[in-house]
Coordinates of C-alpha atoms and ligand atoms in Angstrom, one line a residue:
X3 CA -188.7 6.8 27.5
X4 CA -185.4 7.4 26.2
X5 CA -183.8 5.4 23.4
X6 CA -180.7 4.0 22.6
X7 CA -180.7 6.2 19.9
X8 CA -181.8 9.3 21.4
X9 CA -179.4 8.7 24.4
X10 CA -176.6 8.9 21.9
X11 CA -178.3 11.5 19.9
X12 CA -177.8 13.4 23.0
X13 CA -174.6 12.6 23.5
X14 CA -173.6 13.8 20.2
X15 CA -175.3 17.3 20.3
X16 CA -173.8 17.7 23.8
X17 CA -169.8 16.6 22.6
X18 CA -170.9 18.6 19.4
X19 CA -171.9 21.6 21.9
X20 CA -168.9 20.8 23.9
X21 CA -166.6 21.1 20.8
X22 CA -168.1 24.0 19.2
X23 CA -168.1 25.6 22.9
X24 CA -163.8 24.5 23.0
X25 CA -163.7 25.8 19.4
X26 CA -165.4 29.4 19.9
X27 CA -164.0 29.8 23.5
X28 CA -160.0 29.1 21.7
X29 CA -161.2 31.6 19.0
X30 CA -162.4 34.4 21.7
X31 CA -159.2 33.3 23.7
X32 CA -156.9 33.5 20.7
X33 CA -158.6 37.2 19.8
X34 CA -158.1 38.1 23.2
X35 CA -154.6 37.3 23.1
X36 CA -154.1 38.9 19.9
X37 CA -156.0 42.0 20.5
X38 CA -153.6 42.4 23.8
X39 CA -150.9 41.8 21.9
X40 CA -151.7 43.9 19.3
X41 CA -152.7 46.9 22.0
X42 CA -148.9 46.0 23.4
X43 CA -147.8 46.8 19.9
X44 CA -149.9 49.7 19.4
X45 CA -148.6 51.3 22.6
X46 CA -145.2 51.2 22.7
X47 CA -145.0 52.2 18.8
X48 CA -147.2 55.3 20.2
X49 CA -144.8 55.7 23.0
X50 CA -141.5 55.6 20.4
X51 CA -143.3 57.5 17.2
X52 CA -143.7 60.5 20.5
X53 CA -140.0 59.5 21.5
X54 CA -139.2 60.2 18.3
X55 CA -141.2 63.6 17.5
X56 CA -140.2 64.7 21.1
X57 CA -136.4 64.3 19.7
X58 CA -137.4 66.2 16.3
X59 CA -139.1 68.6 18.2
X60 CA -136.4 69.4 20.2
X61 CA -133.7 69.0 17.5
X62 CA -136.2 71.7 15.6
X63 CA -136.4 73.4 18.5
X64 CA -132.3 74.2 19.1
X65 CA -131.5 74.8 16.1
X66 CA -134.3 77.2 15.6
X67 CA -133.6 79.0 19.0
X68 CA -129.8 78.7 18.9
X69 CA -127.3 81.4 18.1
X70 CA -123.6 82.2 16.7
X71 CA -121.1 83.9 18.9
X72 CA -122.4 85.7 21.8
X73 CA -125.8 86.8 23.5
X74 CA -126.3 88.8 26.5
X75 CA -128.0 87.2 29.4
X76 CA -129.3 89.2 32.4
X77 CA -128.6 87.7 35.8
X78 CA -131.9 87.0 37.1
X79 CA -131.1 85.6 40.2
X80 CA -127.9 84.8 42.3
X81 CA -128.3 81.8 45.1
X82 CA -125.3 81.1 47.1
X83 CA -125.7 77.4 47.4
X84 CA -123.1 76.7 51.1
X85 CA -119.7 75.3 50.6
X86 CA -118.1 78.3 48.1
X87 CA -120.5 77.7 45.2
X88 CA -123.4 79.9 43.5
X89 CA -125.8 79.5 41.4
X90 CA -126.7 82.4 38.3
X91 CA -130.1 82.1 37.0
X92 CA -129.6 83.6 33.6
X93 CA -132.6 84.6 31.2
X94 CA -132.0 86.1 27.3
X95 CA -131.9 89.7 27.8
X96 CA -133.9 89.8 24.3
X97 CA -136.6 88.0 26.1
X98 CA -136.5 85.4 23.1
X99 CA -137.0 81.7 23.5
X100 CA -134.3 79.6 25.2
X101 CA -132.9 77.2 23.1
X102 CA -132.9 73.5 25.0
X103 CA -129.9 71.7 25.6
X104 CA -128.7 68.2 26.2
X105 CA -128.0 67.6 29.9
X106 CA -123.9 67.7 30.7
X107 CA -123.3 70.6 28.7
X108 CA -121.8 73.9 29.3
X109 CA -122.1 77.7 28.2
X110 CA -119.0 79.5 27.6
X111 CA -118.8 83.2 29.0
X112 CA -116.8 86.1 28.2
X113 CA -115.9 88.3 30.2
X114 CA -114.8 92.1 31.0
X115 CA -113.0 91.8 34.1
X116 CA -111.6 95.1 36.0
X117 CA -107.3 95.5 35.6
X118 CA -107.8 92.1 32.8
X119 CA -106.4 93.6 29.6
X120 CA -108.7 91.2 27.6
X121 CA -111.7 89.6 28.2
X122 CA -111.6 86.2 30.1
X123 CA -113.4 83.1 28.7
X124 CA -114.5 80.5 30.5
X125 CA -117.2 77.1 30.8
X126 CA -119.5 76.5 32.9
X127 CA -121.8 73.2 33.2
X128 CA -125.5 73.8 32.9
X129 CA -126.3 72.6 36.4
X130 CA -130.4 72.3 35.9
X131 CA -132.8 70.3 34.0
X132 CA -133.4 72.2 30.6
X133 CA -136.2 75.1 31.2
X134 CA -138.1 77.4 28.7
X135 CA -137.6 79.8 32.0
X136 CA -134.0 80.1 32.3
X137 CA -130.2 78.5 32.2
X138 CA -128.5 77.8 35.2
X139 CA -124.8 77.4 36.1
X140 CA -123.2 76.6 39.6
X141 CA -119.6 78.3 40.2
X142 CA -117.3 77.0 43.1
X143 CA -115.0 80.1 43.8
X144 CA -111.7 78.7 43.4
X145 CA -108.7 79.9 46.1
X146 CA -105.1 80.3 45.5
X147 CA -103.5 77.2 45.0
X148 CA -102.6 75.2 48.4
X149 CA -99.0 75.0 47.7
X150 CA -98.7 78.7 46.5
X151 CA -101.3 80.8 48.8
X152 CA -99.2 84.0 47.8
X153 CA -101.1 83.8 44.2
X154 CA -103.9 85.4 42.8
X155 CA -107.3 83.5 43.6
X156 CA -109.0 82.1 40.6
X157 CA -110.1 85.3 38.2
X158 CA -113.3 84.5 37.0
X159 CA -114.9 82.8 39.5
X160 CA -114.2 85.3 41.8
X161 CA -115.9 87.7 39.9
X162 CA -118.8 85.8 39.5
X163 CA -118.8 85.5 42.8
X164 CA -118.3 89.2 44.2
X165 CA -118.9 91.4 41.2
X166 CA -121.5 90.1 39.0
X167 CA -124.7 90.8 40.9
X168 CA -128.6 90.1 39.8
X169 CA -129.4 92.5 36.9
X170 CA -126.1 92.4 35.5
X171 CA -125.6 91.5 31.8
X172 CA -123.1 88.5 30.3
X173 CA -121.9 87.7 27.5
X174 CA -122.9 84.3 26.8
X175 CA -122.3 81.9 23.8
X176 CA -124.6 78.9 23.4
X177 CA -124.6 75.6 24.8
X178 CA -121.9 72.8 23.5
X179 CA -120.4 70.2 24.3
X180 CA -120.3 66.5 23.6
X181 CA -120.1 65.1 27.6
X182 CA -124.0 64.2 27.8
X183 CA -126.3 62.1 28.2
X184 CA -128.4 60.7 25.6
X185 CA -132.1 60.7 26.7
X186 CA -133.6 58.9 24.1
X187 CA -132.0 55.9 26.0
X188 CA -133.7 53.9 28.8
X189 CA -130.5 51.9 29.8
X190 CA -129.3 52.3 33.6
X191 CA -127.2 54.6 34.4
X192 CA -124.7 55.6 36.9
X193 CA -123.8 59.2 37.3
X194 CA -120.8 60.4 39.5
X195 CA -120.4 64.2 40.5
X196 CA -116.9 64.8 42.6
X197 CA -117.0 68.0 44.2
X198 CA -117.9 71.3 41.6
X199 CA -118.1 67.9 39.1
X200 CA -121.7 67.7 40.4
X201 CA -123.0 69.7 37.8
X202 CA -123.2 68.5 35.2
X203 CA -124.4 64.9 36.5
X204 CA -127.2 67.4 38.6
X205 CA -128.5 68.8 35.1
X206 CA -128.7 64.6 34.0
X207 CA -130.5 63.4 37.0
X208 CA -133.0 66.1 36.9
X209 CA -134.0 65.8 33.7
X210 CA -134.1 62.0 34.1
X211 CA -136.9 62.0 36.9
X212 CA -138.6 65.4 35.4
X213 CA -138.9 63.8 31.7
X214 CA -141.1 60.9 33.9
X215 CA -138.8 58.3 32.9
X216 CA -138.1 55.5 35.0
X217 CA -134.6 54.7 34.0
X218 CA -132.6 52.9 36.7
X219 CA -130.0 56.0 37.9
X220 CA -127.3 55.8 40.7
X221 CA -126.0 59.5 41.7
X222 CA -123.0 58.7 43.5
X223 CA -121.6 62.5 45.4
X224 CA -118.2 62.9 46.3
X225 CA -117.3 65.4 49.2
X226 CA -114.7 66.0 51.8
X227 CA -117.6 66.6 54.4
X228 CA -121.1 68.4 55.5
X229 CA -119.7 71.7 54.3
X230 CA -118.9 71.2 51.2
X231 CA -121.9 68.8 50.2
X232 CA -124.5 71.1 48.3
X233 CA -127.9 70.9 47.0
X234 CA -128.1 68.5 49.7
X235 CA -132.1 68.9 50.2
X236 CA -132.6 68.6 46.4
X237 CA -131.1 65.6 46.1
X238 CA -132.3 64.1 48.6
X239 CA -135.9 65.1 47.8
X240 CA -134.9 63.8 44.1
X241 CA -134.2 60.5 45.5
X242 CA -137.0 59.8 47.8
X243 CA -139.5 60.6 45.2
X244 CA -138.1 58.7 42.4
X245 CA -137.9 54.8 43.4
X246 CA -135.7 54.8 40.1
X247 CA -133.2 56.8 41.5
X248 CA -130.3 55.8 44.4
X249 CA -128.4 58.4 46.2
X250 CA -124.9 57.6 47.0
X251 CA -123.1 60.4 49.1
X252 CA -119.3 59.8 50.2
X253 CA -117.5 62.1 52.6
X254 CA -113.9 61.3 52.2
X255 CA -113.2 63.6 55.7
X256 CA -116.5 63.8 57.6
X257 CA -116.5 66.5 60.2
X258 CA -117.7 66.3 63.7
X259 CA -121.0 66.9 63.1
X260 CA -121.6 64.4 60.1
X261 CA -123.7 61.7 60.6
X262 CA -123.1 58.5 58.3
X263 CA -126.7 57.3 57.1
X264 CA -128.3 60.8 57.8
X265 CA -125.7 63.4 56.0
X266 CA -124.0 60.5 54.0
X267 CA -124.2 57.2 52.6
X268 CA -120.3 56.3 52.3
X269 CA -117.3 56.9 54.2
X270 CA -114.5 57.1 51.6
X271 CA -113.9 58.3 47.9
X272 CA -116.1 57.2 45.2
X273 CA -114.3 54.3 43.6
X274 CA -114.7 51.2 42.0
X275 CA -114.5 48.9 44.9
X276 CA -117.7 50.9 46.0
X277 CA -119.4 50.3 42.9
X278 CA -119.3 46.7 43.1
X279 CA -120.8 46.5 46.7
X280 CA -123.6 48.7 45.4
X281 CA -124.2 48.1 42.2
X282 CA -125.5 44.8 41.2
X283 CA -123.4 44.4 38.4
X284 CA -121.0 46.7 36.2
X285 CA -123.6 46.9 33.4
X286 CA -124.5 50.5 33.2
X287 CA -123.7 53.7 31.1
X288 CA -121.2 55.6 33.0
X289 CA -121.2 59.4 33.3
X290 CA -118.7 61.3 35.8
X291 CA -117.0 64.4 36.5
X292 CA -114.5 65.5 38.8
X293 CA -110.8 66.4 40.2
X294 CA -108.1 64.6 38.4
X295 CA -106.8 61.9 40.7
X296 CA -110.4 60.7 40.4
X297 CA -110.9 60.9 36.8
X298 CA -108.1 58.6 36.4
X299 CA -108.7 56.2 38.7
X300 CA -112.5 55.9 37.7
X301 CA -111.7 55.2 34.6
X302 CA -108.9 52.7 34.9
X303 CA -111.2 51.3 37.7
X304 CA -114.2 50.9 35.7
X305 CA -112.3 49.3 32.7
X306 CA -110.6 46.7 35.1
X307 CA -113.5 46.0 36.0
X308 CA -114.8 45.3 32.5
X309 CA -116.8 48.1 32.0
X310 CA -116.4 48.7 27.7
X311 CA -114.8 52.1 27.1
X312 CA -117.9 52.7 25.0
X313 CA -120.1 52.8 28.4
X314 CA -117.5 55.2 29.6
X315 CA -118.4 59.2 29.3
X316 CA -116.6 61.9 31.1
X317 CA -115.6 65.3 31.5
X318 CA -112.7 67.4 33.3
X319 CA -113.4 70.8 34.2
X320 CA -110.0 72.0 33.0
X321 CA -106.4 71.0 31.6
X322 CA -106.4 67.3 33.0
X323 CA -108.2 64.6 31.6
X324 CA -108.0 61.0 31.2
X325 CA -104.9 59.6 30.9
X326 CA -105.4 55.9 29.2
X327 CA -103.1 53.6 30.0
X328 CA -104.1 50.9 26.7
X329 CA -103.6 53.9 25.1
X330 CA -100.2 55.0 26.1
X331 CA -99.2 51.6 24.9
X332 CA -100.7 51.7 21.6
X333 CA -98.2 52.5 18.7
X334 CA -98.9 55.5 16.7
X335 CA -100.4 57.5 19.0
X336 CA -99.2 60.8 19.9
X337 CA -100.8 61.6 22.8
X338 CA -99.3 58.7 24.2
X339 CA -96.0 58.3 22.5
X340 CA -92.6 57.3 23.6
X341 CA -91.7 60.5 26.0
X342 CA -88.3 60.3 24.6
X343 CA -89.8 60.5 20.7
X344 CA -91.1 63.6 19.7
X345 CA -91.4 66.4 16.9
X346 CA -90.0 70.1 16.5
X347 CA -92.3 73.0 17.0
X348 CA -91.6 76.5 15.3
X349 CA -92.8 79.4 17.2
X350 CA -92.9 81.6 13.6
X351 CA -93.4 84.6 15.0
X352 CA -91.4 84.6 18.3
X353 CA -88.9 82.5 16.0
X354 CA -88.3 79.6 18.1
X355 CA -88.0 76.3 17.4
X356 CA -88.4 74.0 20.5
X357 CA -87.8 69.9 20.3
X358 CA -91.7 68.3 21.6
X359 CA -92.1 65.3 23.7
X360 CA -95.5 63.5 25.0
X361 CA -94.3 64.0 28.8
X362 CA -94.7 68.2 27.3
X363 CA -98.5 68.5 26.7
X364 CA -100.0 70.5 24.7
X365 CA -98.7 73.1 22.0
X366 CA -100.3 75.7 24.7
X367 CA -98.1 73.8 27.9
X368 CA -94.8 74.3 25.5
X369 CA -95.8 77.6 24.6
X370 CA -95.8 78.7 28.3
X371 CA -92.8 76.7 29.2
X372 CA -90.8 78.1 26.6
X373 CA -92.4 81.9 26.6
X374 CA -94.6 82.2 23.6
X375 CA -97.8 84.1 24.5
X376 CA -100.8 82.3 23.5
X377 CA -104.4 83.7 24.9
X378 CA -105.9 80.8 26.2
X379 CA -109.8 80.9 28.3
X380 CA -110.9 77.1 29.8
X381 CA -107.5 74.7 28.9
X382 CA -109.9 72.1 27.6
X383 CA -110.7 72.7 23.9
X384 CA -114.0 74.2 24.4
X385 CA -114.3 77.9 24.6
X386 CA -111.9 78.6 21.5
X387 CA -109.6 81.2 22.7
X388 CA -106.2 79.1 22.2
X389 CA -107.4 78.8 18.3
X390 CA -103.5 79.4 16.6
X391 CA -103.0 79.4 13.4
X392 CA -101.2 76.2 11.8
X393 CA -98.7 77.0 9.2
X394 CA -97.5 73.4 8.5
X395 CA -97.9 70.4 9.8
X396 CA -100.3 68.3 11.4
X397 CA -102.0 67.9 15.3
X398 CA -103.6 65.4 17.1
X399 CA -106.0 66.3 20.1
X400 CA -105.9 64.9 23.6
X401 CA -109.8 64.9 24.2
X402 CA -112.4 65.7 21.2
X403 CA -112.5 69.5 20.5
X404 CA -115.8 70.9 21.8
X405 CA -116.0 72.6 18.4
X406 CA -113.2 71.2 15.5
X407 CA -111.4 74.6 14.8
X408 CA -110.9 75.8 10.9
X409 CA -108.7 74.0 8.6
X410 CA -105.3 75.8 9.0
X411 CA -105.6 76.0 13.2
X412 CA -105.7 74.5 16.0
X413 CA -106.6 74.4 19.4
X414 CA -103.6 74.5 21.1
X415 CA -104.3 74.0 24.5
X416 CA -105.4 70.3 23.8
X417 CA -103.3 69.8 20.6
X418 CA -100.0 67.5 20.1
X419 CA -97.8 67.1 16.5
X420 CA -98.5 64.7 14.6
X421 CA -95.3 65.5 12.8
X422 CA -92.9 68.9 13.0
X423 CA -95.3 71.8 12.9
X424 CA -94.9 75.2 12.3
X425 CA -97.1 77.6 14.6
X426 CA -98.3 81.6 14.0
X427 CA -97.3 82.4 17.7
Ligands
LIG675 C1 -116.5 72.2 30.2 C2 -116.2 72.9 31.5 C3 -117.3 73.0 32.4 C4 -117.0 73.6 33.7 N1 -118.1 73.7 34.6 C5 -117.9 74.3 35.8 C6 -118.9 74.4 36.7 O1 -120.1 74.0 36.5 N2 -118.7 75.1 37.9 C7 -117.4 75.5 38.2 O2 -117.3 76.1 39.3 N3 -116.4 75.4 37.3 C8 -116.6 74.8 36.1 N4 -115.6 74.7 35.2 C9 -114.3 75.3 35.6 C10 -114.2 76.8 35.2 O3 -114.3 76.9 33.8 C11 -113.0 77.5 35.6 O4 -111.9 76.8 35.2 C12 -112.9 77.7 37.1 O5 -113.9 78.5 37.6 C13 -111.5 78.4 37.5 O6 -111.4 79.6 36.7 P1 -110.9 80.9 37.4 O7 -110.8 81.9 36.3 O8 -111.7 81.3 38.6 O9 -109.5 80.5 37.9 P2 -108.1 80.9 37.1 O10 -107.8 82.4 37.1 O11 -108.1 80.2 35.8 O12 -107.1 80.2 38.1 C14 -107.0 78.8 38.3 C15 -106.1 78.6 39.5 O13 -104.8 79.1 39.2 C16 -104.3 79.9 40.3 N5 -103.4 80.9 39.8 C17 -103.8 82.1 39.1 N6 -102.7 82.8 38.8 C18 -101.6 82.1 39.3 C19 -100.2 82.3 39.3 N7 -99.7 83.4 38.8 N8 -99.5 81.3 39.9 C20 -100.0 80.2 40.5 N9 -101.3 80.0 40.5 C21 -102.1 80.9 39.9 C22 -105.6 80.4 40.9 O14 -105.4 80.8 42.2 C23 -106.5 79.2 40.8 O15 -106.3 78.3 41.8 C24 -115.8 74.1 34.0 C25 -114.7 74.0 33.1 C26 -115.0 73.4 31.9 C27 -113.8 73.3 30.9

């Protein structure tokens, strides 16, 4: 028979049980929850510390691999790509390691071109994901202009084109460049190729899905039509493997045989208003290259649209660039000044001295328009050929220099006075 006494006896050692079952059950819980928090810990400080040595690595790994001046490459493949462009495989012909590069940038080439009484420099994007095999640039043979057909076609990608042939050497500086993107960033990103301006933004997105990073990335493609859309299987192959990635192609002009939703995405130009019926919102890092007209708009589209400059990252493949209109109406600056305000600029050693206005350009654009000679290679302060000694005076520069020129020079085909200056051409 069972007590009073008992009964509660048992009731106690059951509430006791109970309690000490509540009390180790929190504990284990608890642990749990702090053992999974601390494995969250562990492994995402394991993912950044590799993050982090991948990025010394590779620092280590250019600077140890890099070179001054010029290397010769041998051509190791040539692959006409459709619509006037070709790719150049190009391996060290020293057959030492590659250096890596940053996605967006360029390599600068010199070269000896037949009737060309000095070598020709030019840029051209790195149009590939960085590879201990080989560097890659795309080159879009460029015509005679529409509005003067009469004139030479463009020099040196025509001979890139018909001369240079697989096995051929070039002389080849190393990469450079400060339009790319910065990987050891995991914020979405929209990237926006216009025509030949596909390259660089190509290099970005393939290094984005073959690094195995998941970050959100809309490639929009700007084309006229089906025949001048390139890498067309590539991309589309990058896109339907990589849930991470959205493919936006735009044919401003389809052609008769283009089919909207099988060749292309978009009827139109790649714009703004596009963006927002895409995009869910403007909050991405912006990376684009392209003609001028849509350089411009872009970016006075994206900054309308509240898009901070600091999100903003281009590149022109030549004399234009961005022309910003906050800037134009900020005091002081030169690029932008009053076009009736301007400084004197003395020729020295052609002995002219010609009156300089914003609505001029650059020291290179009065040069030419007033018939100094000044060698000049890409137009867009990268491959150093323009580099004129400064005699007095100070410049400003219309985009950032790819590489800040001696004190005593300057680049002239992106420089503007700051005050009179006096030039050695
Ligand atoms: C950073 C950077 C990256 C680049 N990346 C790429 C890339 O990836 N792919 C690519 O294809 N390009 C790229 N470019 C552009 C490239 O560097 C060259 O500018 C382009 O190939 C044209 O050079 P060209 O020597 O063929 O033409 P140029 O000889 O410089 O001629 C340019 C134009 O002027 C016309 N012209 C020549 N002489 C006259 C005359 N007397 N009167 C009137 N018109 C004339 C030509 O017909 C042509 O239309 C890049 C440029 C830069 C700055």
């Amino acid at each position: 028979m069972v007590t009073v006494i008992q009964f509660s006896a048992l009731i106690i050692l059951a509430l006791l049980a109970i309690y000490l079952f509540q009390v180790l059950f929190s504990g284990f819980r608890t642990t749990q929850l702090a053992t999974g928090i601390a494995e969250a810990q562990r492994s995402l400080l394991q993912t950044q510390v590799a993050e982090i040595m991948g990025k010394i690595n590779l620092e280590r790994e250019k600077s140890e691999f890099s070179w001054s001046g010029f290397r010769k490459f041998s051509v190791h493949r040539k692959v006409p790509e459709g619509g006037g462009i070709c790719s150049f495989y190009l391996q060290p012909h020293d057959q030492k390691p590659l250096p890596s590069f940053d996605p967006g940038q360029y390599l600068t080439f010199r070269l000896n071109i037949a009737d060309q009484p000095k070598p020709v420099m030019r840029c051209y994007s790195l149009s590939d994901s960085p590879k201990s095999e080989y560097y890659r640039v795309s080159i879009k043979a460029v015509p005679a202009p529409r509005d003067n057909p009469d004139a030479p076609p463009g020099l040196s990608s025509n001979h890139f084109h018909d001369a240079i042939q697989e096995g051929d050497i070039l002389d080849v500086k190393a990469p450079g460049g400060h339009f790319f993107l910065d990987t050891s960033k995991h914020t979405p990103v929209v990237l926006i190729g216009g025509g030949i301006g596909l390259t660089p933004v190509l290099s970005m997105v393939n290094q984005i899905v073959e690094s195995g990073s998941s970050r959100e990335t809309h490639l929009f493609y700007g084309v006229r039509n089906g025949d001048e859309h390139v890498m067309k299987e590539d991309l589309e192959r990058v896109a339907r493997e990589n849930d991470n990635v959205h493919l936006h192609v735009c044919y401003s002009k389809a052609g008769e045989g283009d089919v909207e939703g099988r060749d292309y995405q978009h009827s139109g130009r790649v714009g703004v208003d596009l963006f927002k019926e895409v995009l869910p919102s403007n909050n991405y890092e912006y990376y684009f290259c392209g003609p001028p007209p849509m350089m411009n708009s872009l970016f006075e589209g994206l900054r309308e649209w509240g898009v901070p400059e600091k999100n903003i990252n281009y590149e022109a493949f030549g004399p234009a660039t961005v022309k910003k209109k906050q800037e134009a109406d900020s005091a002081g600056d030169p690029a932008a000044s009053d076009s009736t305000a301007g400084f004197d600029v003395t020729f020295g050693k052609s002995g002219k001295t010609v009156a300089w206005t914003a609505a001029m350009g650059s020291l290179l654009d009065l040069a030419e328009e007033n018939g100094v000679d000044i060698d000049f290679g890409c137009r867009a302060g990268n491959c150093g050929t323009c580099i004129t000694a400064l005699k007095s005076g100070e410049v400003d520069y219309l985009s950032e220099p790819g590489e800040k020129p001696e004190a005593g020079s300057c680049l002239a085909c992106i420089a503007v006075p700051k005050r009179p200056v006096v030039l050695d051409a």
